[in-house]
Amino acid sequence: MRFSNMFMATQREIPADAEIPSHQLMLRAGLIRKAASGIYSFMPLGYRTYRKVESVIREEMEEAGAQELIMPALLPAEAYQGSGRWEKFGPEMFRMTDRNGRTFCLGPTHEEPFTEVVRDTVRSYKQLPVTLYQIQHKYRDEKRPRFGIMRSREFVMKDAYSFDCDEEGLGVSYQKMYKAYRRIFDRLGLDYTIVDADTGAMGGSGSQEFMVKSEVGEDGICFCDKCGYAANEEKAGCVTTGADNSEMKPMEKIDTPDVRTIDDLIGYMKCDATAFVKTIIYNIDGRFVAVMCRGDREINETKLGNLYEAVELELASFADVEDITGAAVGFAGPVGLKQKIDIVVDKEVASMRNFIVGACETDRHFRNVNIGRDFAATKIADVRNAVEGDICPKCGEGRLTMARGVEVGHIFKLGTKYSKALNCVYLDKDGKENYMVMGCYGIGVGRTLAAIIEQHHDDNGIIWPAEVAPYKVIVIPTKVNDEVNMALAEKIYAELEESGIDVLIDDRNERPGVKFKDCDLIGIPLRITVGRRAGEGIVEVKARDEADSRELTASEAVAAAKEI
Ligand code: ATP
Ligand code: MG
């Protein structure tokens, strides 16, 4: 490819709305273009790398015996109604009505249509197991689309679904996908960990996520320093230790003018956050719930949502909090609520005595509050996030350390959840009907591409791993008007093209500095510069991830390029 012909524009400035390196670099290198919030086009250079990621995934899926097909993205509501997810998806699902009043959605994930296809095709155990996959656009009206294609509203997912006769078969299919996923992310040059994941309220029997370690990751991951346990923070169980058995003191109301936050309280009361219990009011599918956890903890919304099998869960509005507590925001507590609502108490709080809570009165708190005596809990459950130093929920001995990660892949043992809901059965050896046992396996193709950049870049730009680089080699003649210089560059370019190497020649009439900058930005793994010593047949070769260049003869340079 000739740079002068390439449809692209690089950008020097960091785009204002791009917060993380991969998003900034994808825009600066002209790989993607925003069409609307969470909706992007891929430009030719970006689409080349995108297709390389896709082909690594496709190769490994085929290798694992999965068969590719493609389903519509525009789907009738019926299948999702059959599984109950038409309601469950809530506002995240893009829905629409056709001219005849029939309702459709843009598929957010395809368990239902795959289950229907297999149900309508497979009769006998002889046709099982089968694993099908597609690489296709998905649509989710995300609450917070951000970070470019990392969390977008239209994105490409490789989604695979396995169908087996029994749990044992599922185990085998799941393991095949697990191995294929490892090969995929290894080939893509990613540093990742595999963690136990949440299976949701009505979830299947097991689930793991492939997490790319990154500070910009939206997921928290916990590791045990002793037994190797690794889990998503959403899922990691919290172990409560050492119940406080001290004597219950009489509850008293105290004046706390303008003390609305935990920090205010710490300053005012001169004790630490562990003496307080915060009460946060949630709106869970239209029902208000007060949730209590220790002052220094965070409520885990996934655990809370699972407790209520929630579709939509959000913080109650300020106005609702004021109505419910009869006080200004910041003074919520379990005693004296004006409306009767559920009170969910974190397990850890249940082991505390004589704590401080908001008094449901502006500028007042209660001290020496005790569960059971002063208020009743509707539910006591683990609803907080694990934190650094917590005891490992698996071995009970090690301590947890925390890191951040980007979820690029997710594998899930669904069991018979969808086959029961959609009556996906087969006849076994004895002619008896059984439900198929399913698994599902997703990879975000665009998110994976972004994660690769997140782990492979420097201040100057992207550093593509060879497997996904849009072009493996770039030839840069420093003087396009110099016949000798240009002739040698063209010769190298032609030789590389002929040997089937993805090669780019920067034939623009630009200063070398400009060309080097662009070349670093777009991250081409190997640069061959034809400069001063072109007359002698000597060129400079530099790898993108190395600081220094070396001088080689043109034919040595071609040989070096063929090696990557
Ligand atoms: P998240 O928790 O990040 O929203 P999810 O649990 O909803 O992800 P799955 O439903 O398991 O994701 O989807 C499978 C894969 O699709 C994810 O592992 C991720 O790589 C990708 N993915 C999910 N949502 C998005 C999105 N909004 N933008 C880009 N990729 C996504
Ligand atoms: Mg999601």
XYZ file of C-alpha atoms and ligand atoms in Angstrom:
596
model
C 0.000 0.000 0.000
C 1.177 3.509 -0.815
C 0.796 5.995 1.981
C -0.065 8.676 -0.565
C -3.103 6.651 -1.650
C -4.245 5.631 1.777
C -7.562 7.024 2.987
C -6.536 8.266 6.394
C -5.606 11.247 8.504
C -3.500 11.189 11.621
C -3.973 13.806 14.292
C -1.369 15.465 16.527
C -3.700 16.700 19.275
C -5.202 14.460 21.895
C -8.963 14.464 21.293
C -10.739 16.105 24.216
C -13.338 13.437 24.966
C -10.896 10.518 24.909
C -9.873 9.628 28.457
C -7.724 6.535 28.038
C -4.633 5.847 25.889
C -6.231 3.292 23.562
C -9.117 5.608 22.723
C -6.810 8.594 22.234
C -4.443 6.610 20.038
C -7.180 5.057 17.927
C -8.516 8.529 17.166
C -5.071 10.074 16.667
C -3.946 7.267 14.375
C -7.194 7.646 12.452
C -8.307 4.052 13.062
C -11.848 4.868 14.105
C -14.306 7.713 13.783
C -17.144 8.568 16.079
C -20.632 8.652 14.574
C -22.557 9.146 17.828
C -22.071 8.326 21.497
C -20.837 4.727 21.637
C -21.086 4.251 17.867
C -17.971 4.141 15.688
C -16.823 3.524 12.134
C -13.577 1.768 11.401
C -11.385 3.540 8.852
C -9.355 1.386 6.422
C -6.241 1.164 8.624
C -8.321 0.386 11.714
C -10.442 -2.119 9.854
C -7.329 -4.012 8.732
C -6.226 -4.557 12.336
C -9.774 -5.293 13.376
C -9.954 -8.028 10.721
C -6.701 -9.518 11.954
C -8.092 -9.873 15.468
C -11.209 -11.386 13.971
C -9.231 -13.904 11.940
C -7.206 -15.073 14.948
C -10.505 -15.662 16.744
C -12.026 -17.404 13.737
C -9.028 -19.700 13.260
C -9.084 -20.816 16.871
C -12.851 -21.329 16.867
C -12.555 -23.554 13.791
C -9.609 -25.378 15.376
C -11.807 -26.074 18.405
C -14.491 -27.543 16.153
C -17.002 -24.712 16.354
C -19.004 -23.960 13.193
C -19.640 -20.452 11.978
C -22.993 -19.122 10.943
C -24.568 -15.714 10.957
C -27.865 -14.670 12.470
C -29.843 -11.506 11.970
C -29.098 -8.602 14.269
C -32.714 -7.477 13.894
C -34.778 -9.986 15.811
C -38.470 -10.472 16.606
C -39.405 -10.047 20.254
C -40.922 -13.527 20.646
C -37.764 -15.486 21.392
C -36.703 -13.087 24.118
C -40.232 -13.086 25.514
C -40.057 -16.871 25.720
C -36.987 -16.722 27.948
C -38.226 -13.788 30.009
C -35.345 -11.603 28.888
C -37.500 -9.213 26.904
C -38.303 -7.638 30.298
C -34.995 -8.526 31.987
C -32.887 -6.543 29.556
C -34.679 -3.356 30.525
C -33.562 -0.129 28.851
C -30.286 -1.650 27.639
C -32.158 -3.291 24.762
C -32.789 -1.327 21.564
C -36.411 -2.003 20.667
C -38.532 -1.000 17.722
C -41.823 -1.603 15.981
C -42.285 -2.296 12.284
C -44.972 -0.745 10.076
C -47.385 -3.517 11.042
C -46.939 -3.030 14.741
C -44.730 -6.068 15.313
C -41.979 -5.569 17.896
C -38.316 -6.237 17.310
C -35.023 -5.635 18.977
C -31.436 -5.303 17.911
C -29.832 -8.390 19.422
C -27.813 -7.638 22.583
C -26.667 -11.304 22.757
C -28.049 -14.359 20.987
C -28.733 -17.226 23.389
C -32.395 -17.336 22.383
C -32.071 -17.377 18.584
C -29.324 -20.018 18.762
C -31.414 -22.152 21.092
C -34.348 -21.909 18.665
C -32.236 -22.871 15.666
C -30.787 -25.902 17.424
C -34.186 -26.873 18.824
C -35.672 -26.806 15.329
C -32.759 -28.730 13.769
C -31.578 -31.327 16.248
C -33.763 -34.371 17.005
C -31.438 -37.010 18.352
C -28.452 -37.434 20.649
C -26.595 -38.538 17.510
C -26.532 -34.910 16.337
C -24.910 -33.724 19.563
C -22.666 -32.164 20.735
C -22.565 -29.097 18.545
C -20.929 -25.707 19.025
C -21.979 -22.830 16.778
C -20.621 -19.329 16.607
C -20.918 -16.053 14.791
C -18.986 -12.814 14.625
C -21.562 -10.116 14.512
C -22.694 -6.701 15.658
C -24.421 -6.499 19.022
C -26.481 -3.625 20.307
C -26.736 -2.487 23.895
C -27.917 0.909 24.984
C -25.220 1.116 27.659
C -25.830 3.505 30.519
C -22.295 4.848 30.184
C -20.789 4.264 26.762
C -17.160 5.300 27.051
C -13.543 4.697 26.206
C -14.307 4.467 22.476
C -14.859 0.935 21.268
C -14.069 -0.441 24.716
C -17.642 0.145 25.869
C -19.786 1.074 22.928
C -23.429 0.696 22.050
C -22.822 -1.046 18.742
C -19.965 -3.512 18.982
C -18.803 -6.729 17.419
C -18.899 -9.869 19.490
C -17.802 -13.371 18.677
C -20.504 -15.358 20.396
C -20.480 -19.133 20.530
C -23.037 -21.540 21.988
C -22.529 -25.204 22.796
C -25.251 -27.838 23.007
C -24.631 -31.123 24.778
C -26.567 -34.129 26.037
C -25.508 -33.720 29.662
C -23.381 -31.810 32.196
C -20.402 -34.001 31.461
C -20.585 -33.164 27.774
C -20.881 -29.487 28.645
C -17.709 -29.850 30.712
C -15.868 -31.057 27.617
C -17.257 -28.350 25.315
C -16.503 -25.691 27.915
C -12.931 -26.905 28.276
C -12.410 -26.740 24.506
C -13.535 -23.132 24.480
C -11.396 -22.360 27.521
C -8.331 -23.638 25.679
C -9.249 -21.839 22.463
C -9.641 -18.589 24.415
C -6.214 -19.015 25.930
C -4.697 -19.531 22.494
C -6.520 -16.502 21.110
C -5.393 -14.105 23.825
C -1.864 -15.543 23.801
C -1.575 -15.029 20.061
C -2.887 -11.500 20.413
C -0.028 -10.721 22.773
C -2.196 -9.942 25.776
C -1.228 -10.219 29.428
C -4.434 -11.536 30.998
C -5.844 -13.461 33.938
C -8.765 -15.805 34.105
C -11.123 -15.105 36.988
C -14.264 -16.605 38.465
C -17.240 -14.523 37.458
C -20.710 -13.793 38.682
C -23.379 -16.077 37.232
C -26.275 -13.801 38.111
C -29.365 -14.514 40.150
C -30.689 -17.365 38.021
C -27.265 -18.215 36.631
C -25.706 -21.442 35.474
C -23.156 -23.615 37.156
C -19.943 -21.754 36.435
C -18.427 -18.871 34.616
C -15.018 -17.365 33.979
C -13.866 -14.086 32.572
C -10.691 -13.312 30.664
C -9.344 -10.092 32.109
C -6.651 -8.006 30.511
C -4.691 -6.376 33.301
C -4.920 -2.632 32.939
C -5.226 0.384 35.181
C -8.031 1.706 33.014
C -10.063 -1.479 33.441
C -13.612 -1.025 34.663
C -13.560 -4.324 36.558
C -11.926 -4.968 39.910
C -10.236 -8.335 40.271
C -9.124 -10.040 43.469
C -6.310 -12.525 43.861
C -5.478 -14.698 46.837
C -1.786 -14.602 47.693
C -1.977 -18.147 49.007
C -4.272 -20.458 47.030
C -4.339 -18.776 43.616
C -8.045 -17.901 43.805
C -8.869 -15.144 41.306
C -12.301 -13.596 40.957
C -14.148 -10.601 39.684
C -14.838 -8.185 42.512
C -18.530 -8.446 41.545
C -18.407 -12.068 42.547
C -15.723 -12.382 45.259
C -17.368 -13.398 48.500
C -16.539 -11.461 51.671
C -15.601 -13.302 54.808
C -16.635 -11.644 58.070
C -14.373 -12.177 61.029
C -14.540 -11.470 64.743
C -18.055 -10.548 65.856
C -18.126 -7.715 68.376
C -19.754 -9.050 71.541
C -19.400 -5.952 73.675
C -22.373 -4.832 75.715
C -25.109 -2.846 73.968
C -25.123 0.729 75.171
C -28.237 2.911 75.243
C -28.964 4.473 71.868
C -28.679 8.293 71.848
C -29.419 10.991 69.357
C -26.566 13.418 68.738
C -26.365 16.799 67.056
C -24.219 16.696 63.937
C -24.753 20.024 62.176
C -23.853 19.892 58.485
C -22.181 16.520 58.857
C -23.353 14.749 55.707
C -20.556 12.538 54.550
C -18.441 9.872 56.183
C -15.454 12.229 56.003
C -17.436 14.961 57.752
C -18.397 12.458 60.438
C -14.838 11.276 60.954
C -13.717 14.865 61.455
C -16.596 15.736 63.726
C -16.665 12.622 65.897
C -12.888 12.081 65.881
C -13.093 8.354 65.305
C -12.635 6.236 62.224
C -14.986 5.146 59.463
C -15.333 1.639 60.858
C -17.449 3.047 63.716
C -20.139 4.163 61.250
C -22.658 2.346 59.174
C -23.850 4.082 56.058
C -27.359 3.676 54.755
C -27.841 4.063 51.032
C -31.240 4.035 49.429
C -31.626 2.234 46.131
C -34.408 2.081 43.634
C -34.588 -1.559 42.573
C -37.127 -2.062 39.798
C -39.278 0.708 41.228
C -39.055 -0.475 44.826
C -36.982 1.398 47.411
C -34.496 -0.499 49.535
C -32.200 0.835 52.270
C -28.826 -0.882 52.119
C -26.384 -0.713 55.019
C -22.664 -1.336 55.048
C -19.733 -0.254 57.199
C -18.602 3.333 56.664
C -15.396 2.428 54.853
C -16.995 -0.162 52.532
C -18.569 0.036 49.093
C -21.875 -1.570 48.270
C -21.566 -4.241 45.596
C -24.439 -3.581 43.202
C -24.093 -6.944 41.482
C -24.568 -8.830 44.743
C -27.421 -6.522 45.692
C -29.048 -6.925 42.277
C -28.788 -10.714 42.505
C -30.492 -10.624 45.886
C -33.522 -8.983 44.262
C -33.175 -10.560 40.790
C -33.086 -6.976 39.635
C -33.451 -5.702 36.099
C -32.774 -2.066 36.915
C -30.978 -0.894 39.973
C -30.012 2.681 40.676
C -29.505 5.071 43.540
C -32.749 6.675 44.674
C -33.064 10.302 43.611
C -32.373 13.018 46.201
C -36.068 13.866 46.267
C -36.993 10.248 46.961
C -34.371 9.988 49.703
C -35.806 13.085 51.365
C -39.347 11.689 51.151
C -38.322 8.319 52.541
C -36.169 9.591 55.410
C -37.945 12.869 56.140
C -34.475 14.469 56.288
C -31.915 16.077 54.043
C -29.703 13.762 52.005
C -26.819 12.531 54.167
C -28.859 11.614 57.229
C -30.455 8.348 56.173
C -30.521 5.559 58.738
C -32.552 2.475 59.650
C -34.300 4.050 62.656
C -37.148 6.479 62.049
C -37.659 6.006 58.315
C -40.842 7.795 57.230
C -41.717 5.077 54.721
C -41.611 1.384 55.421
C -39.035 -0.060 53.065
C -36.794 -3.139 53.018
C -33.597 -2.833 55.031
C -30.732 -4.924 53.671
C -27.840 -5.225 56.086
C -24.391 -6.326 55.015
C -23.177 -9.425 56.865
C -20.308 -7.507 58.359
C -22.637 -4.927 59.914
C -24.597 -7.745 61.524
C -21.480 -8.542 63.556
C -21.031 -4.942 64.767
C -22.246 -3.357 68.021
C -22.904 0.223 69.067
C -22.447 1.857 65.711
C -23.361 5.303 64.410
C -26.053 5.867 61.765
C -27.990 8.786 60.312
C -31.069 9.620 62.396
C -33.520 10.350 59.548
C -33.489 13.901 60.854
C -31.463 16.707 59.319
C -28.274 17.412 61.314
C -28.755 14.433 63.656
C -27.199 10.994 64.004
C -27.793 8.115 66.382
C -24.967 6.556 68.310
C -24.864 3.105 69.961
C -27.268 1.627 67.454
C -27.720 -2.139 67.500
C -29.343 -4.398 64.978
C -32.255 -6.396 66.377
C -32.758 -4.088 69.324
C -33.155 -0.769 67.501
C -34.267 -1.906 64.056
C -34.986 -5.090 62.155
C -33.209 -6.172 59.020
C -35.313 -7.493 56.138
C -32.293 -9.396 54.843
C -28.763 -9.917 56.069
C -26.476 -10.726 53.157
C -23.039 -10.213 51.691
C -23.549 -6.995 49.716
C -20.198 -5.276 49.940
C -17.148 -5.226 47.684
C -14.113 -7.217 48.681
C -11.110 -5.034 49.471
C -7.347 -5.405 49.578
C -6.357 -7.443 52.621
C -9.672 -9.299 53.001
C -9.471 -12.953 53.912
C -9.700 -15.240 50.887
C -13.230 -16.686 50.592
C -11.822 -19.885 49.103
C -8.963 -20.995 51.353
C -9.874 -18.840 54.347
C -6.196 -18.193 55.017
C -4.631 -16.051 52.311
C -5.243 -12.351 51.898
C -6.738 -10.726 48.824
C -4.852 -8.299 46.626
C -6.702 -6.191 44.083
C -6.028 -5.186 40.499
C -7.967 -3.688 37.618
C -8.873 -5.439 34.421
C -10.713 -5.161 31.113
C -13.082 -8.043 30.481
C -12.348 -9.205 26.946
C -13.927 -12.641 27.062
C -16.521 -14.499 29.061
C -17.306 -18.225 29.121
C -20.389 -19.478 30.865
C -21.977 -22.821 31.743
C -25.624 -22.061 31.170
C -26.967 -25.522 31.912
C -30.613 -25.920 30.930
C -31.774 -22.378 31.592
C -32.548 -21.561 27.951
C -33.307 -25.055 26.745
C -36.028 -25.362 29.409
C -37.445 -21.936 28.671
C -37.531 -22.533 24.917
C -38.153 -26.275 24.990
C -34.919 -27.271 23.296
C -34.949 -31.066 23.655
C -33.379 -34.144 22.049
C -34.199 -37.835 22.133
C -31.680 -39.973 24.002
C -30.657 -43.593 23.279
C -33.849 -44.864 24.899
C -36.037 -42.521 22.914
C -36.614 -40.331 25.957
C -36.820 -36.539 25.718
C -34.162 -34.511 27.543
C -33.208 -30.860 27.693
C -29.961 -29.935 25.993
C -27.242 -28.621 28.266
C -25.785 -25.359 27.027
C -22.751 -23.140 27.326
C -22.104 -19.690 25.892
C -18.842 -18.006 25.080
C -18.273 -14.362 24.121
C -15.364 -12.227 23.027
C -15.654 -8.509 22.351
C -13.661 -8.093 19.148
C -13.396 -4.299 19.299
C -12.780 -4.285 23.044
C -9.986 -6.810 22.543
C -8.422 -4.578 19.913
C -8.584 -1.620 22.303
C -7.110 -3.749 25.103
C -4.187 -4.702 22.869
C -3.397 -1.018 22.360
C -3.829 -0.394 26.078
C -1.052 -2.895 26.771
C 1.088 -2.083 23.729
C 1.864 1.588 23.339
C 4.314 4.297 24.371
C 4.256 8.094 24.330
C 4.720 8.113 20.562
C 1.926 5.764 19.646
C 0.809 2.199 19.172
C 3.235 -0.757 19.161
C 1.332 -3.505 17.354
C 2.135 -7.119 18.141
C 3.057 -8.665 14.752
C -0.093 -10.790 14.599
C -2.452 -7.813 14.459
C -0.356 -5.084 12.847
C -2.201 -3.522 9.898
C 1.079 -3.630 7.963
C 4.118 -5.473 9.229
C 6.716 -3.296 7.524
C 6.935 0.308 6.423
C 9.498 1.529 3.911
C 10.381 5.210 4.309
C 12.326 6.958 1.573
C 13.619 10.200 3.116
C 13.786 12.041 -0.218
C 11.088 11.098 -2.674
C 12.558 13.474 -5.275
C 15.946 11.775 -5.219
C 16.038 9.118 -7.923
C 18.542 6.810 -6.232
C 16.795 7.032 -2.883
C 13.353 6.399 -4.340
C 14.507 3.603 -6.639
C 15.967 1.614 -3.737
C 12.849 2.179 -1.630
C 10.632 1.022 -4.494
C 12.812 -2.038 -5.012
C 12.561 -3.095 -1.356
C 8.844 -2.395 -1.350
C 8.288 -4.496 -4.480
C 10.300 -7.402 -3.104
C 8.365 -7.457 0.140
C 5.026 -7.178 -1.653
C 6.004 -10.067 -3.857
C 6.790 -12.279 -0.899
C 3.319 -11.618 0.454
C 4.301 -9.354 3.333
C 1.876 -6.600 4.367
C 4.025 -3.623 3.505
C 3.466 0.099 3.351
C 5.642 2.645 1.539
C 5.571 6.231 2.723
C 5.928 7.868 -0.659
C 4.587 11.228 0.506
C 6.663 14.293 -0.148
C 7.022 15.042 3.575
C 9.940 15.695 5.887
C 11.422 12.506 7.409
C 10.442 13.753 10.891
C 6.777 13.862 9.905
C 6.965 10.388 8.413
C 8.704 8.933 11.474
C 6.088 10.456 13.762
C 3.213 8.990 11.764
C 4.941 5.652 11.507
C 5.424 5.497 15.284
C 1.846 6.612 15.872
C 0.304 3.907 13.691
C 2.646 1.360 15.260
C 4.115 -0.545 12.292
C 6.428 -3.216 13.802
C 9.383 -2.736 11.418
C 10.628 0.430 9.745
C 13.088 0.401 6.854
C 14.452 3.887 6.205
C 16.122 4.580 2.889
C 18.299 7.626 3.498
C 21.821 9.008 3.098
C 23.496 5.738 2.167
C 20.975 4.687 -0.477
C 23.709 4.979 -3.108
C 25.680 2.218 -1.370
C 22.583 0.051 -0.992
C 22.578 0.571 2.780
C 19.388 1.232 4.736
C 18.415 1.726 8.379
C 16.211 -0.838 10.065
C 14.383 -0.157 13.293
C 11.847 -2.211 15.215
C 9.002 -0.165 16.695
C 9.632 -1.568 20.169
C 13.379 -0.929 20.108
C 15.158 2.357 20.700
C 18.013 1.928 18.246
C 18.227 1.311 14.545
C 20.834 -0.724 12.721
C 22.355 -0.334 9.265
C 21.862 -3.245 6.911
C 22.197 -3.850 3.209
C 18.922 -3.734 1.337
C 18.811 -7.499 0.946
C 19.576 -8.044 4.637
C 16.742 -5.668 5.455
C 14.351 -7.611 3.243
C 15.422 -10.827 4.975
C 14.880 -9.241 8.411
C 11.408 -8.109 7.341
C 10.510 -11.589 6.159
C 11.348 -12.907 9.609
C 8.503 -11.208 11.432
P -19.509 -5.673 30.813
O -19.622 -6.170 32.219
O -18.174 -5.092 30.504
O -20.650 -4.807 30.407
P -20.832 -7.988 29.925
O -20.710 -8.866 31.092
O -22.080 -7.265 29.698
O -19.600 -6.963 29.900
P -21.015 -10.175 28.065
O -22.476 -10.066 27.957
O -20.432 -11.326 28.770
O -20.406 -8.818 28.630
O -20.412 -10.048 26.591
C -19.300 -10.784 26.102
C -18.166 -9.874 25.702
O -18.595 -8.808 24.869
C -17.495 -9.169 26.868
O -16.553 -10.004 27.476
C -16.858 -7.974 26.204
O -15.605 -8.323 25.644
C -17.812 -7.657 25.080
N -18.675 -6.505 25.410
C -19.743 -6.478 26.229
N -20.300 -5.259 26.265
C -19.566 -4.485 25.421
C -19.642 -3.123 25.009
N -20.596 -2.321 25.453
N -18.713 -2.660 24.132
C -17.745 -3.474 23.644
N -17.624 -4.765 24.001
C -18.520 -5.279 24.868
Mg -22.528 -5.272 30.009
